[in-house]
Amino acid sequence: MTDAATDIVRCPACAEAVVPGDAFCESCGAAVSAGAVAPTDDDTMPMELPPNGGRADGTTFSPAPGVADECLECGGDVLDDGFCSQCGKRAPSPRDHFRESPVDWVGGVCDRGIAHARNEDAMALAGMPDRSLAVLVVCDGVTSAPDSDRASLAAAREACAALVSTPLPTSQGVAATLSHWSSAISRAAATANAATIGVARSLGNPAEPPSCTFVAAVLHRDVVTVGWCGDSRAYWLPDGGPAVALTLDHSLGTELMQRGMSQAEAEADSTFHTITRWLGADSVDPTAETSSRELDAPGWLLVCSDGLWNYASPPAAVRAVVDDQLAAGHTTPVALAAALVRWANEQGGHDNITAALARHEPSLR
Amino acid sequence: MAEFTAEVFQNEYLADGATDAHAVVSVTCRGAGKAGEVGDAAEIIIVDTSGSMDMPPTKIAAARRAARVAVDEIVDGTWFAVISGHSVAQMVYPPHPGMAKMTSVTRADAQQAVERLRSGGATAIGAWIQAATELFAQVSAAQRHAILLTDGKIEGEPESALPQALEAARGRFQCDCRGIGQDWVVEELREIATALMGTVDIVAKPEDLEADFESMMRESMNRGVADARLRIWTPQGSEVLFVRQVAPTVEDLTARGVQTAPLVREFPTGAWSDESRDYHVAVRVPVAGVGNERLAARVELVVDDEVRAKSLVKAVWSTDTHLTTRIDPAVAHYTGQVKLADTIQKGLAAKAAGDDRTATVLLGEAAKIAHDSGNENTTRLLEKVVDVVDADTGTVRLKQHVEKTDEMALDTRSTKTTRIRREP
């Protein structure tokens, strides 16, 4: 969308002016069409998002954060003036709080939390209606670098789009599946890294370039493959069984524990949260580490930022919180994600919070 | 079509635990057009012709001239009638109970009829209001307005007549009230003007009546917006503390509110010309934690159920005392103006009751507020009743000899406010 006379590029969602070359609107976070994107170099992927997920096979892909149309506090309708029609609470901006539920078995909530002024977390989700494939990507912007909210959103969306447009593996075996998705996620992480560098370039390559963590999970039939860079996490929570962590933070905290500290001791250390890998122009190692797991029971795949796991880090603690929310009746992915975000806010909301979930239910496939 | 704008003045920051949001909403109307352009307009002129109007006879003569110029100002096509008010309400024009359409012919006939106004009888204002209500009911008009002139206090009808007549007339027409001379009762006319959303004023000298009627009727003919309402939404669990018009005059609208939806109340504001009116809205909202932002009120100007202007009153809780302790200048100004009107009225009541001590204190306080807020009109009116020794401290002495009409003018006009001096 371009003003013919002035060449001002405008956001297709909110009509705010967009910095030429930006892939996403700074104001609302919506994707700006290809026409607004600067020519790309070899080291960057095209920023145009594949239309409707880019797949002919029905995978849906939600292109932009939806505006919350119901009050997060009382459930009342939010009016055009941005305030709840019942309790008067101001609805957060679409960048500060958004929900996605591309299919009924995949959903997530990305929220500013309470203490931070901006939401630098980002999330992008996709899923097949037949429950054969889900893609969950979460990126956590590094607060010390300005504009990391833009970098994280670009990274998450580009990675998700790359994974969604990846052809399915040609053979169905577990080994073939995990091998296929491991390399796809590694490529998606490179794509996401290029996106963050693209954001930095559009900002004139600031000395402290915007950067973010990365975690992507692909649930393909009964195999989950995860790739990560930094301290955003994935957990597998089988019904009735013990939860397991699918990621191991790239952080000084992990290094402390590898040197023999207990988790509790390490988490008390001031360097615990210092990440050792991230995406961004100044990253020394933007590669994703991958892991995978064959799932032998129905259960929940959870991908989250540290805004959630700060309050429930060990798998057993995550399991307990999730079980509490399920018992309270929050049983759809997006409702469960919203409940987890609300719970983290009740614990203080000291960081941005993202919770993305896929419900693995082989019998419904 | 008339264009409305609404602007809000408030300090939205509330201290932790605070609950009361105050705001001044300034509503401006432009392009109102003329009365009768959208739906018919109707006008009734009620002239007191009781026996006292002949004492001196300059009063009844002035009333005839005033009625004549008022008829002149009524634009063609308007429904109109002239009533002679004494022990009963008597038709002057048209001759039989009903209303006429203004044309060059009916205008000339009405003016001839007005020339025949003679005085004699009592002052049964309740009966006059009742008659006007009945006449207005005979025409289908979007906008109904009356001018009521009297020179005396109500007599010759039971005490319940006026309240009953006002109850029946409320919402049916607006009525501007004028008292001529010094024998009428400010309280009575104020009661009528408040109930019927009109103005009240004193015309001390008969010779000033003509100009006053002319401008009153011209103003009415300039009210092209027949009926506008303030629609106020407040959140669940909140309480509307008050809704006041604070400019150009103080009028408490709180009791006029009608609940139209679970969280919505509407307050009639009558007809509008090209003008600005300010409203002070105070809402008690449920307390929210520091950092929260809530809407305390949506204030909308509604014409024919259509929202024509909207402004938002907010509440943001903060621990920053620099933010939370500041009182918005508009809110402070009008809080002072309301207090000024109240203090004057109480001071004059004390003086009338012979309590000079209380009267001196209260009128001194009023002199200080009027001085501090730059309300020069009220200062001038006060100076006719008291000698101001020191306006800064509110020190005054009651004058030995005060014209009764000066006291009545001060009382009547105490509700006229000055506008906040806005930054250029």
GROMACS .gro file of C-alpha atoms in nm, chain A residues 41-42 70 86 116 125 135 147 155 171 175 182 198 205 218 231 249 259 284 290 292 302 309 361:
model
   24
   41ASP     CA    1   2.062  -0.951  -0.085
   42ASP     CA    2   2.185  -1.303  -0.116
   70GLU     CA    3  -1.254  -0.922   2.417
   86GLN     CA    4  -1.793  -0.329   3.064
  116HIS     CA    5   0.816  -0.441   3.078
  125LEU     CA    6   0.213  -2.074   1.463
  135VAL     CA    7   0.481  -2.555   1.358
  147ASP     CA    8   1.399  -0.256   1.848
  155ALA     CA    9   1.243  -1.383   1.302
  171SER     CA   10   0.962  -4.135   0.362
  175ALA     CA   11   1.469  -4.139   1.138
  182SER     CA   12   1.621  -3.106   1.198
  198GLY     CA   13   1.745  -0.727   0.781
  205ASN     CA   14   2.290  -0.099   1.138
  218VAL     CA   15   0.772  -2.915   1.440
  231ASP     CA   16   1.697  -1.979   2.643
  249ASP     CA   17   1.932  -2.333   2.743
  259ARG     CA   18   3.006  -2.761   3.610
  284VAL     CA   19   2.886  -1.514   1.733
  290THR     CA   20   1.826  -2.955   1.760
  292SER     CA   21   1.379  -3.477   1.865
  302LEU     CA   22   0.458  -2.647   2.501
  309TRP     CA   23   0.941  -2.071   3.277
  361GLU     CA   24  -0.397  -3.658   1.999
   0.00000   0.00000   0.00000
